[in-house]
XYZ file of C-alpha atoms in Angstrom:
452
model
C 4.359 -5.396 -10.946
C 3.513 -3.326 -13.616
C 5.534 -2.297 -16.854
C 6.599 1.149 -15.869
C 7.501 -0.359 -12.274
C 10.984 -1.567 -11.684
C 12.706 -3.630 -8.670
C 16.729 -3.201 -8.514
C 19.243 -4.118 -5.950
C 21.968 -1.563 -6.094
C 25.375 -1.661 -4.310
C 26.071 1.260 -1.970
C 29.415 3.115 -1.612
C 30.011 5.522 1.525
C 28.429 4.112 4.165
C 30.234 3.868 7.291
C 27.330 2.867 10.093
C 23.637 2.073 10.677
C 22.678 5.715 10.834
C 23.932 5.963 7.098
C 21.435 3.075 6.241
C 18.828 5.546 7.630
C 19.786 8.427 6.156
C 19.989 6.862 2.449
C 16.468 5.426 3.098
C 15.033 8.405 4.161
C 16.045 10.188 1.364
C 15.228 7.890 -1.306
C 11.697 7.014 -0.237
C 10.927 10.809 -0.186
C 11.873 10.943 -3.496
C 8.078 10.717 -6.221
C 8.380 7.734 -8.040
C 10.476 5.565 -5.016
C 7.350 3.053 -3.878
C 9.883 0.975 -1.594
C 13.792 1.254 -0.434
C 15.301 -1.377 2.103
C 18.993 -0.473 2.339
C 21.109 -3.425 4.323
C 24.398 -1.721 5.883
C 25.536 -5.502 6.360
C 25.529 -6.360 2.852
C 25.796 -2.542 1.496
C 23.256 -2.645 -0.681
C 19.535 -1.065 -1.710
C 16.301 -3.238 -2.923
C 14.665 -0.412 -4.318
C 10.786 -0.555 -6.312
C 10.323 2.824 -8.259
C 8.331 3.844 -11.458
C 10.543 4.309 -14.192
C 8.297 7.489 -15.832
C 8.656 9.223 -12.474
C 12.492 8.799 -11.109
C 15.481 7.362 -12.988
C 18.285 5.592 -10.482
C 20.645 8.442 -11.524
C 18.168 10.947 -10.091
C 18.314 9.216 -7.171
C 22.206 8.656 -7.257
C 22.628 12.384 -7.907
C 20.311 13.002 -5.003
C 22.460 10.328 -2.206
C 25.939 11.880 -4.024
C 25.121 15.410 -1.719
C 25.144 13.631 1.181
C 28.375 11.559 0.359
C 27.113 7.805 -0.261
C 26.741 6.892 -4.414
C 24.965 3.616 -6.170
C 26.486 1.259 -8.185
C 24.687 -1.495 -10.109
C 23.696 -2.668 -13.284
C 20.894 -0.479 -14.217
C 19.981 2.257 -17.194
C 22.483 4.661 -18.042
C 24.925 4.345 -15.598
C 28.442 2.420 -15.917
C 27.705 -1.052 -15.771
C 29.050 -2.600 -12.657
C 29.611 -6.466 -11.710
C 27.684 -6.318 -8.024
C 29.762 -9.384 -6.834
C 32.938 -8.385 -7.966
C 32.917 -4.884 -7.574
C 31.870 -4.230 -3.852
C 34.550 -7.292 -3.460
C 36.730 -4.876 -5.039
C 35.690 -1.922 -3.523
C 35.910 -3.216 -0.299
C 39.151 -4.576 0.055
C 40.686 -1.158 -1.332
C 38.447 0.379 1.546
C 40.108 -2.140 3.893
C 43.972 -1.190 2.574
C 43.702 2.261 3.207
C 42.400 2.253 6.646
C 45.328 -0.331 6.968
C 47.773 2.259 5.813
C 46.522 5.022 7.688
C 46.615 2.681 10.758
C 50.727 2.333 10.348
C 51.475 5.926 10.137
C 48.699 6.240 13.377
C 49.694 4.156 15.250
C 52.857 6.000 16.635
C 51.231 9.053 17.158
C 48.696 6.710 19.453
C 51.260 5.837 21.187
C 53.067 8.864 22.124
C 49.540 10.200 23.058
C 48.946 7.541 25.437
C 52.025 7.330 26.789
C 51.141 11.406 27.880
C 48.437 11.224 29.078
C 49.366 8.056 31.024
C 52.073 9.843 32.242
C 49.975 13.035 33.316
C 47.211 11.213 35.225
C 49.975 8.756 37.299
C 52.033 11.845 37.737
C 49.919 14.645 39.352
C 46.523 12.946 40.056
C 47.924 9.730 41.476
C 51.295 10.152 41.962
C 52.801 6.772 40.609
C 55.832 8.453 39.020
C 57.514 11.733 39.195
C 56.123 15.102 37.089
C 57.716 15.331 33.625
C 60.388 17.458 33.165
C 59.902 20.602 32.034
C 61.964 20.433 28.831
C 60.223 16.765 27.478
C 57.104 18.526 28.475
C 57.773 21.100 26.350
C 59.078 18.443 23.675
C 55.631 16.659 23.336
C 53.526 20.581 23.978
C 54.784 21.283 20.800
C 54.878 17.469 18.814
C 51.721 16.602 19.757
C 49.723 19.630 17.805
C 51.892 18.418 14.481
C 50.367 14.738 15.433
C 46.663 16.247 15.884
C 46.987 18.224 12.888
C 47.662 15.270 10.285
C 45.350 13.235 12.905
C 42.548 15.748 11.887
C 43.241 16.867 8.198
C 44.551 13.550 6.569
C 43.572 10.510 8.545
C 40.307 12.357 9.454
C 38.934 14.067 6.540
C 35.485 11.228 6.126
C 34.574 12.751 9.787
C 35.266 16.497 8.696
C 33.382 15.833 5.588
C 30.022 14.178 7.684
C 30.199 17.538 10.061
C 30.494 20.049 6.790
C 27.125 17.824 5.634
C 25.563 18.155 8.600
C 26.010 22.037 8.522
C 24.510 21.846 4.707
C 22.333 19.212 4.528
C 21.037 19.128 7.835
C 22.038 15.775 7.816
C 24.055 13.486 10.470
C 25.556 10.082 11.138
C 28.235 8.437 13.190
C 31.351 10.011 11.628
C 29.068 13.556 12.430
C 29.649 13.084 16.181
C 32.957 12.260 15.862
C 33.672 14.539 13.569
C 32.336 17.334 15.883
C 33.936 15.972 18.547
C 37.744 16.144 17.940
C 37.323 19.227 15.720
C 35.988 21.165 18.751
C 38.951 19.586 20.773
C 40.980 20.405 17.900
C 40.330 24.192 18.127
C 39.597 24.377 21.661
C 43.401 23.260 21.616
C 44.226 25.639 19.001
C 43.329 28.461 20.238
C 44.775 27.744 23.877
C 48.282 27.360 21.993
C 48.162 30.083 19.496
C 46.858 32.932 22.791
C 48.621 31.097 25.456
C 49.922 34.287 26.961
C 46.635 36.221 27.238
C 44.233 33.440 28.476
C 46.931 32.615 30.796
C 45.112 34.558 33.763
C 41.791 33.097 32.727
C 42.604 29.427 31.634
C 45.050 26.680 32.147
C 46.784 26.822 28.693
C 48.616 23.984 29.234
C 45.785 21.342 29.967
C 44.823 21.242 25.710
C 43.350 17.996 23.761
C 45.562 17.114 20.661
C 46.251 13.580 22.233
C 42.510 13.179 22.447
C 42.617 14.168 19.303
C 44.848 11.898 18.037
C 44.111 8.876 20.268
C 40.022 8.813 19.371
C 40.979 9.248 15.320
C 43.040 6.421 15.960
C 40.661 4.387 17.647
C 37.821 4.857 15.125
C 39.747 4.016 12.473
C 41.068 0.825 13.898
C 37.278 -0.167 14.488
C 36.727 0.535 11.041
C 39.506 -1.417 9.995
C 38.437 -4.211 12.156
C 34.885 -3.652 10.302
C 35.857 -4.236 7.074
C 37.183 -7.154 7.481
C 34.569 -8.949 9.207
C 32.173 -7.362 6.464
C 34.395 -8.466 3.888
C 34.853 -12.380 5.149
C 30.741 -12.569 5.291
C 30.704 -12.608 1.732
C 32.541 -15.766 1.527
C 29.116 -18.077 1.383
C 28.464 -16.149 -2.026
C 31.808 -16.368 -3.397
C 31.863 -20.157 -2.738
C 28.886 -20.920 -4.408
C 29.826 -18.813 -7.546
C 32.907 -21.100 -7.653
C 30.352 -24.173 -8.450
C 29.418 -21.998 -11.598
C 30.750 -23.894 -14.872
C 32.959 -21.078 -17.257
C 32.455 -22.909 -20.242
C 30.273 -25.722 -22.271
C 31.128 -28.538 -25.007
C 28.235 -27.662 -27.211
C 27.445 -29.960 -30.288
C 26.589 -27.522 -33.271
C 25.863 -29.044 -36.763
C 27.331 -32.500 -36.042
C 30.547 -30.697 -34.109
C 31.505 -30.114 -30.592
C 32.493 -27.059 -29.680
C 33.370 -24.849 -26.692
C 31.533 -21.831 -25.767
C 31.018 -19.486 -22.775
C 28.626 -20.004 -20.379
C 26.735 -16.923 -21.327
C 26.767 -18.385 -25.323
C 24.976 -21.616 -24.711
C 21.358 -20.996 -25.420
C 17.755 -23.147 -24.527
C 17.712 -26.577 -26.363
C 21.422 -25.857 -27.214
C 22.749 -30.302 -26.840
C 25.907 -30.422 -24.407
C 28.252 -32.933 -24.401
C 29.334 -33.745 -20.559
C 32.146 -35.972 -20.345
C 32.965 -38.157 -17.147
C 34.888 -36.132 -14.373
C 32.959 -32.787 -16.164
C 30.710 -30.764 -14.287
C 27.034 -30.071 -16.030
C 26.807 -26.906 -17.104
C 23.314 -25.794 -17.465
C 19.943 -27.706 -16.550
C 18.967 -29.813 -18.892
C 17.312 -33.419 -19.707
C 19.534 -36.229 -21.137
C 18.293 -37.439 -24.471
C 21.393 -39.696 -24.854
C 23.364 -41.816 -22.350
C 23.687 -42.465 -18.450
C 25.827 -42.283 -15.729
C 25.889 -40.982 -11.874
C 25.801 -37.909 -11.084
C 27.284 -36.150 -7.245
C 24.384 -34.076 -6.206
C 25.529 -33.097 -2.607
C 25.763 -29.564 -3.955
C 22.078 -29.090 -3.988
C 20.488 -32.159 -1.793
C 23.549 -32.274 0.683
C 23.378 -36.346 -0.205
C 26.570 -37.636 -0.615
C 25.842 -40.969 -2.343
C 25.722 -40.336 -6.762
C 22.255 -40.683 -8.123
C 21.831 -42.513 -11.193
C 20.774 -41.007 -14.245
C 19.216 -42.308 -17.882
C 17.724 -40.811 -20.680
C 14.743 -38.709 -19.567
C 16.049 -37.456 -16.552
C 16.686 -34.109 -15.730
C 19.693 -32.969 -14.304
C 20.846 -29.881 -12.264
C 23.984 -27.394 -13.334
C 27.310 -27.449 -11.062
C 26.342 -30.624 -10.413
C 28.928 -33.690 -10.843
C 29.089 -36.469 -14.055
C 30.766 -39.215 -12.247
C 31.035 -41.968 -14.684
C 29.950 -41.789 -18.398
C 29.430 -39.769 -21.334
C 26.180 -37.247 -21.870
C 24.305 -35.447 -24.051
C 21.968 -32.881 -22.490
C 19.143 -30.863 -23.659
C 19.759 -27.349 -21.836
C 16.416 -26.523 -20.339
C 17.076 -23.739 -18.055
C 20.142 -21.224 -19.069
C 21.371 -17.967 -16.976
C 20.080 -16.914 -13.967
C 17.041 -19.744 -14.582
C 19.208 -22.542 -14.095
C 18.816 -23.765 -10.003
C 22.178 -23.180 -8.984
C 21.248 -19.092 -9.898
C 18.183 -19.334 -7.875
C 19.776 -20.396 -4.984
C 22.329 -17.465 -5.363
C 19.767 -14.758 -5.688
C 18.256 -16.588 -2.839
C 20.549 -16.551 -1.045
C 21.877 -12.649 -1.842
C 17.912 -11.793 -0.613
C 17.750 -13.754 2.693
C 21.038 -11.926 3.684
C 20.201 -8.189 2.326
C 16.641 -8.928 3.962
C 16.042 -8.069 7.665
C 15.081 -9.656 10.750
C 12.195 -8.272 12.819
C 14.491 -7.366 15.535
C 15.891 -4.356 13.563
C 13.006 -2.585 13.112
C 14.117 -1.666 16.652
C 17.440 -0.524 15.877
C 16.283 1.471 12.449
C 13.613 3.122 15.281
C 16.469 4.400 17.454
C 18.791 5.258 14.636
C 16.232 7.410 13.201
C 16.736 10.469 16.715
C 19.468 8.805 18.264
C 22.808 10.975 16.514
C 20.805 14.245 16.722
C 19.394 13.282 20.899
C 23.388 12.579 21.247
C 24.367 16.365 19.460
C 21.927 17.891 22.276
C 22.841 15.526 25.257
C 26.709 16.714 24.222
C 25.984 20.440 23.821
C 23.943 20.274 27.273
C 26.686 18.767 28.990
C 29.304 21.044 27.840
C 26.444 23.974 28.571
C 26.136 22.132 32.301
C 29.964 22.069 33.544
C 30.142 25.767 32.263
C 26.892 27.529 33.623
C 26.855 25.219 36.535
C 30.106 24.092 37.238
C 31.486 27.406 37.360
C 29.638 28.503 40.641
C 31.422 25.250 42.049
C 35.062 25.502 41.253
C 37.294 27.968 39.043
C 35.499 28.475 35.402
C 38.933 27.270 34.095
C 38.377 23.887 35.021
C 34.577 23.680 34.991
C 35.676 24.476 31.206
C 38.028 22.026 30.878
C 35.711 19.467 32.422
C 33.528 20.893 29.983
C 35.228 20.168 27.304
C 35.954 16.419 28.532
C 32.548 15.187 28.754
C 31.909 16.990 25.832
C 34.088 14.855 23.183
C 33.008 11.792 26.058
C 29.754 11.696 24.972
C 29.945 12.115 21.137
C 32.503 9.798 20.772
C 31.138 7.048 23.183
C 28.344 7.546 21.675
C 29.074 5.942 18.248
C 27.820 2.151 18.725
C 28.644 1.347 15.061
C 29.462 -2.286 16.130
C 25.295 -2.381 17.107
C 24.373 -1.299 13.201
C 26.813 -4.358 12.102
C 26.046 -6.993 14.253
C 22.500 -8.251 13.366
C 23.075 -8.045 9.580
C 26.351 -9.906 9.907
C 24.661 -12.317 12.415
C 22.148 -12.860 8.972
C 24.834 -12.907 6.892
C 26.682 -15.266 8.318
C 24.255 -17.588 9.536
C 21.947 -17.613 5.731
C 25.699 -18.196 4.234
C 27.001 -21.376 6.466
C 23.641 -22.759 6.363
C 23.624 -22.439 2.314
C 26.931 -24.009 2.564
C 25.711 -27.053 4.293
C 22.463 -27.574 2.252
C 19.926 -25.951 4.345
C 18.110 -22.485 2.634
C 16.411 -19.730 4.122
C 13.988 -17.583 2.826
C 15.157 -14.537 4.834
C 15.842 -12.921 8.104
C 12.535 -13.190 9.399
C 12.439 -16.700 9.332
C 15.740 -16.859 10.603
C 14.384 -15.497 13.635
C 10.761 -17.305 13.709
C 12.474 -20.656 13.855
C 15.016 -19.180 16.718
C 11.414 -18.582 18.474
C 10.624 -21.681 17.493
C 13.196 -23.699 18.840
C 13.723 -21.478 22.194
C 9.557 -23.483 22.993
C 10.672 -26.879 22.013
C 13.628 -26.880 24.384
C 11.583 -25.248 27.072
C 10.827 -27.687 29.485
């Protein structure tokens, strides 16, 4: 790689699904300068390649900010951000206020259930008598205060993806379902606020605030659910950092002294005391003792070490006293590598979802038609079967059905948390992998083998 050319892995804020993935790729890569973007929904993040005297990353940031997602990293003119911490951070905020919008839902869920429960045993089915008129009327008028907050508070990221979509041309999963209530929403509206004159025409009393209410709910409670498992799948990262020594006993004109990790410098002598971890790589020039290297070879047994011998940082002094020539410092050292190899086998991606990047590429706009169609279908066609009032209202049904149902975000998370996982535990237990790819050649691999 040239100079001018420049490979950064940026952390992503915004995204809510696969589609988003898509979207920020699409963008960036049609951007002059961008020679490569991969963008990971799983792990939230962006390996991008660009040249540096054709696009700056805050170009691109300021071009991703219009359609609602924004990069964070360490990178030129732009506020320094820890990656590891930060989306840590950033996350678990994320996760606490879907958790308190999920208290203050979750009554309004279950009034709205309770409704329409009521309504389909009642006059479909018949399991219980009609409600009475004046509890009817009770819930006619609570539920619209319900859908309203539903809409305007809990559901502002899905009113914000449709006003995008009407700029930018631009749509995910929060588009759909943003569409999808707000059409219920008004559809609603309007029955309530002209209930008198469409009286004649339309059943004002069948409206959709609970459906409203209950698919807000719902989404959000999937994307609290979300969260969490994408916040637990960065454990295998967090546990190796832990191995990471803070600070060094560094010998400096005949004294010992403790530094920072990020002070001690190449053929800096360290002073490692029995019990002490090893900070840095390094050779001993003085002293031996034996050292736990399960954290790297997954051998539980010490390994002796003398003068001469090179030794590995994070890794264990068991018995006596060192002095060690740091060799490798920073992100050199081995423990580092397998980090950063570790962060690129679970950002990378498996075969398998080229597939899925395919399909998320037409699917949210083939969903926008197949919905408008339906609705279209009950109205044109419907209408010559029964009264347009409930062809309409069937209409309107199938209509919010198929946006909403059509939002597989769980599909977009599962392979990359599958990686995630899997590249994690197996770090954990000694055993690295390059990235998805062979994740999924030696799944191939072992499916032949046990073939009879």
């Amino acid at each position: 790689m040239s100079q001018k050319n420049k490979a950064v892995s940026l952390s992503i804020e915004g995204m809510h699904c696969a589609s988003c993935a898509h979207i920020i790729e699409r963008k960036l890569r049609k951007l002059t300068g961008v020679e490569a973007c991969d963008v990971n929904y799983g792990t939230e993040k962006a390996s991008i390649s660009y040249d540096q005297d054709k696009v700056t990353v805050n170009q691109m940031n300021h071009e991703i900010k219009k359609l609602g997602y924004s990069l964070h990293g360490d990178h030129d003119m732009m506020t320094p951000l820890s990656s590891d911490i930060t989306v840590k951070e950033r996350k678990i905020q994320e996760l606490a206020q879907y958790e308190k919008h999920l208290k203050i839902m979750m009554p309004f869920i279950f009034v709205s259930i309770f409704v329409m429960l009521w309504e389909v045993g009642a006059q479909p089915l018949g399991l219980w008598p009609v409600m009475p008129e004046i509890v009817k009327e009770f819930f006619h008028h609570l539920l619209p205060l319900f859908a309203t907050y539903a809409l305007f508070v809990v559901g502002v990221p899905y009113l914000q993806g449709v006003v995008r979509f009407i700029h930018y041309r631009v749509a995910n999963m929060d588009t759909l379902v943003g569409i999808g209530t707000l059409v219920a929403f008004i559809y609603s509206f309007i029955l309530s606020a002209f209930e008198a004159p469409l009286a004649p025409f339309i059943n004002s009393s069948h409206t959709y605030y609970d459906v409203t209410i209950v698919v807000i709910g719902f989404i959000t409670l999937g994307k609290y659910l979300e969260s969490r498992s994408k916040l637990k799948t960065g454990e295998a990262i967090e546990k190796l950092l832990t191995l990471q020594v803070k600070t060094a006993l560094v010998l400096r004109d005949g004294i010992e002294v403790e530094v920072s990790i990020e002070q001690v410098q190449v053929n800096d002598v360290i002073i490692v005391k029995p019990g002490q971890k090893i900070p840095v790589d390094g050779v001993i020039i003085d002293g031996s003792s034996s050292l736990d290297e399960s954290m790297i070879t997954g051998e539980s047994l010490p390994v002796d070490k003398q003068k001469g011998d090179t030794v590995i940082g994070a890794t264990l002094n068991k018995q006596g006293s060192l002095q060690i020539r740091a060799t490798q410092i920073g992100s050199g050292t081995m423990l580092s590598q397998i980090i950063k190899m570790v962060e690129d086998a679970q950002g990378s991606k498996a075969p398998i979802e080229g597939l899925a990047d395919k399909v998320a590429a037409v699917f949210v706009p083939i969903v926008l038609v197949l919905a408008f169609i339906t609705l279209l279908a009950w109205i044109v066609i419907g209408s010559y079967f029964m009264p347009f009032s409930q062809a309409l209202s069937l209409g309107m049904t199938s209509f919010v059905g198929v946006l909403v149902i059509a939002c597989p975000c769980a599909m977009g998370l599962a392979t990359p948390t599958a990686v995630i996982v899997g590249v994690g535990k197996a770090a954990q237990n000694g055993i690295l992998i390059k990235n998805a790819e062979s994740l999924e050649k030696l799944h191939t691999r072992l499916q032949k083998v046990s073939q009879p």
